[in-house]
Short mmCIF file of C-alpha atoms and ligand atoms in Angstrom, two decimals:
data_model
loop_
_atom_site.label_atom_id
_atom_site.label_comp_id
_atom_site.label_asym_id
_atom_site.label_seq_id
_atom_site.Cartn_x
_atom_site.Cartn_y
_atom_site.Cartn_z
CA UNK H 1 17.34 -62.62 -37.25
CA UNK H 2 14.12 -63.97 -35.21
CA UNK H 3 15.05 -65.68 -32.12
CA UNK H 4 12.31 -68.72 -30.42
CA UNK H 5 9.96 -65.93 -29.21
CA UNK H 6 9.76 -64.86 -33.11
CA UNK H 7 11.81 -61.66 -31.97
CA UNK H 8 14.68 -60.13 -33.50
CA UNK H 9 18.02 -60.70 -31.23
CA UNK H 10 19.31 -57.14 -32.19
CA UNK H 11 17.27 -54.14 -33.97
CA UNK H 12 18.86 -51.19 -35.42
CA UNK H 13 17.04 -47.82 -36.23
CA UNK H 14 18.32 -44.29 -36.79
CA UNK H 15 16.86 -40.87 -37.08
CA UNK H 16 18.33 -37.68 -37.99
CA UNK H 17 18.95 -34.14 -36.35
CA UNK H 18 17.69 -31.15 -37.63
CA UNK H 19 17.90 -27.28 -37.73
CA UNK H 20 15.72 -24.84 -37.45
CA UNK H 21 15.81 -21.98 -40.37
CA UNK H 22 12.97 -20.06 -38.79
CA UNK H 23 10.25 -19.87 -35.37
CA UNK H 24 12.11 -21.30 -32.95
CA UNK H 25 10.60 -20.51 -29.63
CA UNK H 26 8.55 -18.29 -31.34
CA UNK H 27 6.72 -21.75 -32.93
CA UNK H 28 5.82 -22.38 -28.52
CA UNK H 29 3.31 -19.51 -28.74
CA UNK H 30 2.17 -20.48 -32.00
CA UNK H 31 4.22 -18.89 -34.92
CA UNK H 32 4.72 -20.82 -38.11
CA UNK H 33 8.69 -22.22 -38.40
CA UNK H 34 10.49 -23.98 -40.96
CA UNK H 35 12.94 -26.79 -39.77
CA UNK H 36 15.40 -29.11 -41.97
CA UNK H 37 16.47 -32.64 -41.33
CA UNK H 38 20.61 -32.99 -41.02
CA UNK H 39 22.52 -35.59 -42.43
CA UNK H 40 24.06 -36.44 -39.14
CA UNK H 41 22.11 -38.39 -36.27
CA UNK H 42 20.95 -41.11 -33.71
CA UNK H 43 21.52 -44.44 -34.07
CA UNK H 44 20.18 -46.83 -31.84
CA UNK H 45 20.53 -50.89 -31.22
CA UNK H 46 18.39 -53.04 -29.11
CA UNK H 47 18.71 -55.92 -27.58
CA UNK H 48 18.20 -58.42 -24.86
CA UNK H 49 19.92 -57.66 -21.27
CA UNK H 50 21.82 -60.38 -19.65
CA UNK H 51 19.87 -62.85 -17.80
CA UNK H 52 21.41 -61.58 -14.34
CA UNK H 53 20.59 -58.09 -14.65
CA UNK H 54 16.98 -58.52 -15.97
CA UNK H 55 15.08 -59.52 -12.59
CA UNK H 56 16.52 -56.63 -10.79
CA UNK H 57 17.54 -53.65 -13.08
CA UNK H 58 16.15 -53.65 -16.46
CA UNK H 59 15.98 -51.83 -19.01
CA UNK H 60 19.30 -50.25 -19.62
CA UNK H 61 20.13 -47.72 -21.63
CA UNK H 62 24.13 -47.31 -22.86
CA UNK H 63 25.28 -44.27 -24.19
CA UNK H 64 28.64 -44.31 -26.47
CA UNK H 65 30.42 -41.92 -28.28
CA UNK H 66 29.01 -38.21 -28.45
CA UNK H 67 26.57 -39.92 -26.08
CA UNK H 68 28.46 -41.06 -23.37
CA UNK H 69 26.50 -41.43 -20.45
CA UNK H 70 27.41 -44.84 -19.29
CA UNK H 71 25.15 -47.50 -18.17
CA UNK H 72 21.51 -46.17 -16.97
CA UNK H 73 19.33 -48.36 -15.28
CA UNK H 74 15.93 -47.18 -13.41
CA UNK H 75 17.08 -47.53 -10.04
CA UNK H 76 17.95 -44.64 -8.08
CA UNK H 77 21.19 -46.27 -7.49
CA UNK H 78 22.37 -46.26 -10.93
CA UNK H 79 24.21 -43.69 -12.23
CA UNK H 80 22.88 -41.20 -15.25
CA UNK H 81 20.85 -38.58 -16.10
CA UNK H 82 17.39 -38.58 -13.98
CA UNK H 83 15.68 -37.44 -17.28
CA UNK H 84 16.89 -40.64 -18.97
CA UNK H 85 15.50 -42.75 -16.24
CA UNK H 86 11.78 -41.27 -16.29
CA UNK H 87 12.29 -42.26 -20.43
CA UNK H 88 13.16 -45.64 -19.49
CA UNK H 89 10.07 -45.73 -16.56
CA UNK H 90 7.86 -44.13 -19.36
CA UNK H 91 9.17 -47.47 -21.91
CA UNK H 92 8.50 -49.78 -18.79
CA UNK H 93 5.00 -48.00 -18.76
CA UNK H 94 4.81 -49.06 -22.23
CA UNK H 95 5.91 -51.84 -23.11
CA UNK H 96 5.62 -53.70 -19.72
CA UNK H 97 7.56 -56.72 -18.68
CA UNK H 98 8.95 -57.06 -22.77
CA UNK H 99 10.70 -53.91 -21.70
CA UNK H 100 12.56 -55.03 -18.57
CA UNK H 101 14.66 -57.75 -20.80
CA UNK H 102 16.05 -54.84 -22.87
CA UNK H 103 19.89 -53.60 -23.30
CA UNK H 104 19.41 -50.31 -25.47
CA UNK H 105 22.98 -48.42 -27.26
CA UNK H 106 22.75 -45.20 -28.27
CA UNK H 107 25.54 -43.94 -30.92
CA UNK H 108 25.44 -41.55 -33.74
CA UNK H 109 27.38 -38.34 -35.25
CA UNK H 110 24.57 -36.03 -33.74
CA UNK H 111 26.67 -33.27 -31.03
CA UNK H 112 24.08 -33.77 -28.27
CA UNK H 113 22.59 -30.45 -26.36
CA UNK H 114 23.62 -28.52 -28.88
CA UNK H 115 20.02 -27.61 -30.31
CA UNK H 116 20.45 -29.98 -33.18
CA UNK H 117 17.38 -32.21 -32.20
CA UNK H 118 19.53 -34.85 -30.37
CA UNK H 119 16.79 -35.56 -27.82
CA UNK H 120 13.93 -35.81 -30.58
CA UNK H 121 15.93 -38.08 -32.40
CA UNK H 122 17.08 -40.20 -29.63
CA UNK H 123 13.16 -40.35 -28.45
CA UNK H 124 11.86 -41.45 -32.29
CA UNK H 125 14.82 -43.86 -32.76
CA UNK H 126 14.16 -45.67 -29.41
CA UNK H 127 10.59 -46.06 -30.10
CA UNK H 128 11.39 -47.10 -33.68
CA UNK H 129 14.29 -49.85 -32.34
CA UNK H 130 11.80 -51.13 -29.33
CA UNK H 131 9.06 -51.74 -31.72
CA UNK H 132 11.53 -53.53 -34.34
CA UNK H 133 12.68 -55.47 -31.81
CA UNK H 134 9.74 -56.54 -30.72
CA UNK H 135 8.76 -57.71 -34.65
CA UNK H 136 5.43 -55.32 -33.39
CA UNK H 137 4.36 -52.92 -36.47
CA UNK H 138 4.54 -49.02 -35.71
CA UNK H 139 2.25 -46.84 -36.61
CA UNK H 140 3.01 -42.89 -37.38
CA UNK H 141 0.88 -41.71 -34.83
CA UNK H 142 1.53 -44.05 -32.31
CA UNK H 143 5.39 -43.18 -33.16
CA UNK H 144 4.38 -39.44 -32.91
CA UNK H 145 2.21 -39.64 -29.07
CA UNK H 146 5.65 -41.68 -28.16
CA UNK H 147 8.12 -39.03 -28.89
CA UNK H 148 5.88 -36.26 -27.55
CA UNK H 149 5.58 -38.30 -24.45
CA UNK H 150 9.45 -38.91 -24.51
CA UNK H 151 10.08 -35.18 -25.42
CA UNK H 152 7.67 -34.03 -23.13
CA UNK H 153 10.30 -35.81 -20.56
CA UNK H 154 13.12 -34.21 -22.58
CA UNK H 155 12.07 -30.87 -22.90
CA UNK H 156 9.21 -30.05 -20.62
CA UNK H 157 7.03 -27.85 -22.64
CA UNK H 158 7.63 -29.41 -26.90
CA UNK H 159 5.94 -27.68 -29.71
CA UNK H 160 6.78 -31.09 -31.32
CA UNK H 161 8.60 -29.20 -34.04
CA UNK H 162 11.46 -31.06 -32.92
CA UNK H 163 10.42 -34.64 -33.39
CA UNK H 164 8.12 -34.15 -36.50
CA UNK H 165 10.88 -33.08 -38.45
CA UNK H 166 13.30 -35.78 -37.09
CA UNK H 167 10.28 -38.44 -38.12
CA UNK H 168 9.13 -36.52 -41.35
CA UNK H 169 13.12 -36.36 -42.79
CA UNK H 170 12.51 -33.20 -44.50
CA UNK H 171 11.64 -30.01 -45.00
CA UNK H 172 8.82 -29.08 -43.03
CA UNK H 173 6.69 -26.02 -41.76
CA UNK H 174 4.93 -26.69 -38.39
CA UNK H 175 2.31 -24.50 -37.05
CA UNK H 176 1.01 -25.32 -33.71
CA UNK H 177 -2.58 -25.62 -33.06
CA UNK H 178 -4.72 -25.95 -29.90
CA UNK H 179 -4.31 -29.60 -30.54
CA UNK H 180 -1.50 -30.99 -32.79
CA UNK H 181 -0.23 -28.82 -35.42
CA UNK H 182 -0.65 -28.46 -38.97
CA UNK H 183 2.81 -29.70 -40.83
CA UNK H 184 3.63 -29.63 -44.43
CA UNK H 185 6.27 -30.40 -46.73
CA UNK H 186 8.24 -27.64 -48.24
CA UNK H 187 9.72 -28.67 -52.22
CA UNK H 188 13.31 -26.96 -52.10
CA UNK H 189 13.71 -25.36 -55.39
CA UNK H 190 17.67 -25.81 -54.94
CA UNK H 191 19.41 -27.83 -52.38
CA UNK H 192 20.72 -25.85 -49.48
CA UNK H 193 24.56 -26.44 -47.83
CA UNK H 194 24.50 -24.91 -44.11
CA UNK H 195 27.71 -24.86 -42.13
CA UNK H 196 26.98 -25.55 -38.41
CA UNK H 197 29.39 -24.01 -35.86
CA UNK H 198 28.87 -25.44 -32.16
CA UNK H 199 29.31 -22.40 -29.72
CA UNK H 200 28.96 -24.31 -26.76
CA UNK H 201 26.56 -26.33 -24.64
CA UNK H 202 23.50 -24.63 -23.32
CA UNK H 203 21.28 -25.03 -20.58
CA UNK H 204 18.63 -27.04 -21.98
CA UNK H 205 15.40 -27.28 -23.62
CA UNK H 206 13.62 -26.75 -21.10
CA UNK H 207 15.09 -24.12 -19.51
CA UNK H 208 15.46 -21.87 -22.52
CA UNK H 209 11.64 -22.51 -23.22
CA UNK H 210 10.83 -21.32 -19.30
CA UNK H 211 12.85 -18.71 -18.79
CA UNK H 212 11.86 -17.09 -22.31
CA UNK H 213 8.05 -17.75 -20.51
CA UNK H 214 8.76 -15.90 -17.54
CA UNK H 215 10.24 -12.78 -19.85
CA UNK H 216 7.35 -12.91 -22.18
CA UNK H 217 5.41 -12.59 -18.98
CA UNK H 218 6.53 -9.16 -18.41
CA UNK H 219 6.63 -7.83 -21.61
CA UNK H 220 3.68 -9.73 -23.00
CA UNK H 221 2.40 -7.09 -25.59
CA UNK H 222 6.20 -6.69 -26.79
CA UNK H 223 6.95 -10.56 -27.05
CA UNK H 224 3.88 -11.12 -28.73
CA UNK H 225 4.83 -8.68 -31.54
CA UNK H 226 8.19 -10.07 -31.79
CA UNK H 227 6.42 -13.70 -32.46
CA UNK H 228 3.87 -12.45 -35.29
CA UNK H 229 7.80 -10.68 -36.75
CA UNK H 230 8.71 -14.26 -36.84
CA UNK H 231 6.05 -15.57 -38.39
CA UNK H 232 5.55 -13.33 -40.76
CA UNK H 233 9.39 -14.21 -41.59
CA UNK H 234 8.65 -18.18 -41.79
CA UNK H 235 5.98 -17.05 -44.20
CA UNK H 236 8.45 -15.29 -46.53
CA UNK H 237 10.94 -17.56 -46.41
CA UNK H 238 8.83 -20.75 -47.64
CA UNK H 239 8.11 -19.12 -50.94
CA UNK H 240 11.61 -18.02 -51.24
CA UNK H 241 12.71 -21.82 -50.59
CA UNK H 242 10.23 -22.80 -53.32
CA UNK H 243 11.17 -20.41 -55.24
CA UNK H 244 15.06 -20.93 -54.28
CA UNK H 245 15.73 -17.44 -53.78
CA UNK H 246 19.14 -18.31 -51.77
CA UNK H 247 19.97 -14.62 -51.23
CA UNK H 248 16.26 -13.90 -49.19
CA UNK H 249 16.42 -17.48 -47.18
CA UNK H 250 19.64 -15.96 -45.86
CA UNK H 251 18.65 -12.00 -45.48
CA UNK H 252 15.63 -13.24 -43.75
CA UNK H 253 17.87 -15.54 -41.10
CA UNK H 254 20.23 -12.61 -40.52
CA UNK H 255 16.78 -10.59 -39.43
CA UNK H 256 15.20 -13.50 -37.50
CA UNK H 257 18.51 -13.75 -35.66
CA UNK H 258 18.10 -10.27 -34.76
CA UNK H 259 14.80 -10.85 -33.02
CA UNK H 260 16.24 -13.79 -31.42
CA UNK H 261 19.04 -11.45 -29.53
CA UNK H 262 16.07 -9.42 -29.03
CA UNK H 263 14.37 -11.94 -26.93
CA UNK H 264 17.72 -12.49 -24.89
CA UNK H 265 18.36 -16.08 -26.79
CA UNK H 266 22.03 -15.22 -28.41
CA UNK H 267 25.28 -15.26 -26.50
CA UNK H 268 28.20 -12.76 -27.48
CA UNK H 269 29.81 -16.21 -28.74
CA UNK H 270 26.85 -16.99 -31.03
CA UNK H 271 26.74 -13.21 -32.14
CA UNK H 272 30.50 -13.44 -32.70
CA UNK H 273 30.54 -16.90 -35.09
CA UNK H 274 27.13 -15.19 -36.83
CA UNK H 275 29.90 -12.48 -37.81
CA UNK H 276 32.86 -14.95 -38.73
CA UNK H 277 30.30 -16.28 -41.19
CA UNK H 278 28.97 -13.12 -42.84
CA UNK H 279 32.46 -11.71 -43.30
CA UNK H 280 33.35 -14.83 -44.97
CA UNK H 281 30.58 -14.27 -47.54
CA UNK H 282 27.59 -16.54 -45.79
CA UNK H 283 24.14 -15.49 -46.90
CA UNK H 284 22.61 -15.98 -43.48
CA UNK H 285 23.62 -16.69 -39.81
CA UNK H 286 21.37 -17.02 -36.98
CA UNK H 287 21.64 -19.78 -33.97
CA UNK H 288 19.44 -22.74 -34.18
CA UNK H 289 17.45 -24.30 -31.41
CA UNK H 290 17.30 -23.40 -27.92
CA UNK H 291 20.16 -20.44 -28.20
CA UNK H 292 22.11 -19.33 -24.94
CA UNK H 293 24.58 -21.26 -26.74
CA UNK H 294 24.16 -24.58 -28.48
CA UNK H 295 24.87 -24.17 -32.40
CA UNK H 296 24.89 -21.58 -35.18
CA UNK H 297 23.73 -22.37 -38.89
CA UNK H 298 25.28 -20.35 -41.92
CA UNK H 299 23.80 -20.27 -45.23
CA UNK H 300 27.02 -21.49 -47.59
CA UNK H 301 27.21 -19.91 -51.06
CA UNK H 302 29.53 -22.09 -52.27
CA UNK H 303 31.98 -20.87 -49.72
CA UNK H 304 31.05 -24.30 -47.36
CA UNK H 305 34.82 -25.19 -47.13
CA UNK H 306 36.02 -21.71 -46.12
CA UNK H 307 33.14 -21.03 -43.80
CA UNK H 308 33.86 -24.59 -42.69
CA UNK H 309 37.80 -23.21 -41.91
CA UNK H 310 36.73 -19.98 -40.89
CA UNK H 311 34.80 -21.07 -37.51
CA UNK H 312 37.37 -24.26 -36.92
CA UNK H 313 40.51 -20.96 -37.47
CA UNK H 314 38.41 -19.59 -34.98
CA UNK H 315 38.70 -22.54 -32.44
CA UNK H 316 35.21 -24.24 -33.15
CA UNK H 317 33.36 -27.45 -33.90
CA UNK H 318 32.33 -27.28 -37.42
CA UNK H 319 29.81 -29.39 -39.31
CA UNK H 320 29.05 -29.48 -43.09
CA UNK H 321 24.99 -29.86 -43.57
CA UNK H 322 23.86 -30.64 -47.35
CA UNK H 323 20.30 -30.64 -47.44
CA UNK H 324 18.61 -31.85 -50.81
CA UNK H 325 15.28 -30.07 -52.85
CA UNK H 326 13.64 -33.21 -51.80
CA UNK H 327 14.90 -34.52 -48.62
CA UNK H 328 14.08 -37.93 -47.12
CA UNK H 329 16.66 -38.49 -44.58
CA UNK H 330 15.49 -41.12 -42.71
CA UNK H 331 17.74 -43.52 -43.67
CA UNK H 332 15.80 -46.57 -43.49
C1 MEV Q 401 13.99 -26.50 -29.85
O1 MEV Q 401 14.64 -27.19 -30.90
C2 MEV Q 401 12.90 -25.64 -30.41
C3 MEV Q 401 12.16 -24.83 -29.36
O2 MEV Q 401 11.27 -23.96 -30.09
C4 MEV Q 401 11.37 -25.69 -28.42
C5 MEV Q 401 10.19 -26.39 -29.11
O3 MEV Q 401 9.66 -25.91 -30.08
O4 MEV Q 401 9.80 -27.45 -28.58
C6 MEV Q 401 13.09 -23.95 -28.54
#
């Protein structure tokens, strides 16, 4: 519906989470990775603030269920997260005065800082609602600088993995150039059912991604070898997801998770559910993300449901992820 301005009273937009099946980290420094839209995510709605609270405050953002972070206004007075507030002074930056007259909800299925790509989504499906709201057309790569600006907030140091999966909604290998990256499409031979367990929060994004720095810089030659192991992973694993080679995909997560304890990025929790799932007949475990907690992925073999059991038995949050040969996820 267009109100007198010609702009819509409420806009709605959504964008999924995602794993990663390969390079995370690893993709910072340049390795190829593979990463996987999930059929759980962000949704957003946006519309205008109350007349009283525009002059002074706005925008607002309002987090609700997995999101709860109450109201968030600009002002240092306000309560929430300081990283949401520089988003919401980057939107001002933006969109200008249009911005100050917005009321923004975020809700959605997607556990956030869990290394599922809940800031990503968050950052495309804000941009995506503001623009709708305003009845202004997006374009991709106006989308894309947003989200790396917003992630950039988020995260501190993106390989924009994160949010070009999230916008793409499917599979995708990223390889990270000098500038941009180079991203393709991967064709899934056979869909794909990964059972997420959550081990935990972590410490963030951005801390994973600078403390891993400040290891790498002691043991540069050693953490570079460990990256081109990773890549050289992502490369086998595309052809056997084209191929749909089920059995390799998950041998080659159970080494890459290996590395990843290697470079001090698993937890004795995440090592523990990477166990519950390969005694339960999984084809693959590794964590996804960040690590030092967050989530663990498990490569189902048509075992979903008791893997599924197996890490809630074991006192976890469990989610089901069904990814499709040909996965556009975007919902909209
Ligand atoms: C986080 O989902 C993935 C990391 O590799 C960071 C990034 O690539 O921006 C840890």
């Amino acid at each position: 519906m267009l109100n007198d301005l010609g702009q819509a009273d409420v806009a709605f937009s959504y964008a999924p989470g995602k794993i990663i099946l390969v390079g995370e980290h690893a993709v910072v420094y340049g390795a190829k990775a593979i990463a996987m839209p999930i059929d759980c995510g962000v949704r957003v709605a946006v519309m205008p603030l109350p007349r009283n609270k525009v002059e002074s405050r706005g925008p607002m953002v309002r987090g609700l269920g997995p999101f709860f972070m109450g109201d968030t206004y600009v002002d240092a007075d306000s309560s929430g997260p300081q990283v949401l507030k520089s988003a919401l002074l980057y939107i001002l930056e933006v969109f200008g005065d249009a911005a100050k007259e917005l009321a923004i909800v975020v809700d959605g299925s997607l556990p956030p800082g869990r290394g599922l790509g809940s800031s990503a989504a968050l950052s495309v499906a804000l941009i995506k609602g503001i623009y709708r709201y305003l009845s202004r057309p997006l374009e991709r790569e106006v989308l894309e600088k947003h989200a790396m600006a917003l992630e950039t907030i988020f995260h501190g140091r993106p390989s924009g993995i994160d949010h070009a999966v999230v916008m793409g909604g499917r599979v995708i290998a990223f390889k990270k150039r000098e500038e941009g990256a180079d991203i393709w499409p991967i064709a899934l031979k056979n869909s794909l059912t990964f059972v997420l367990a959550i081990a935990g929060p972590h410490d963030g994004t951005k801390n994973a991604v600078k403390e891993l720095g400040m290891r790498k810089r002691r043991q540069e030659k050693v953490y570079e070898r460990i990256f081109l192991g990773l890549n050289e992973i992502a490369n086998e694993m595309e052809q056997a997801l084209i191929e749909g080679q089920k059995a390799s995909v998950g041998e080659l997560m159970n080494i890459a998770q290996g590395y990843l304890n290697a470079l001090a990025l698993s937890t004795p929790e995440i090592e523990k559910l990477c166990a519950i799932a390969r005694d339960r007949g999984a084809l693959g475990a590794k964590l996804t993300g960040a690590g030092g907690g967050g989530a663990v992925i498990a490569l189902a073999d048509g075992n979903d449901l008791e893997l599924f059991n197996a890490f809630k038995a074991a006192g976890y949050q469990s989610l089901i992820a069904k990814v499709p040969p040909v996965a556009d996820m975007c919902g909209e």
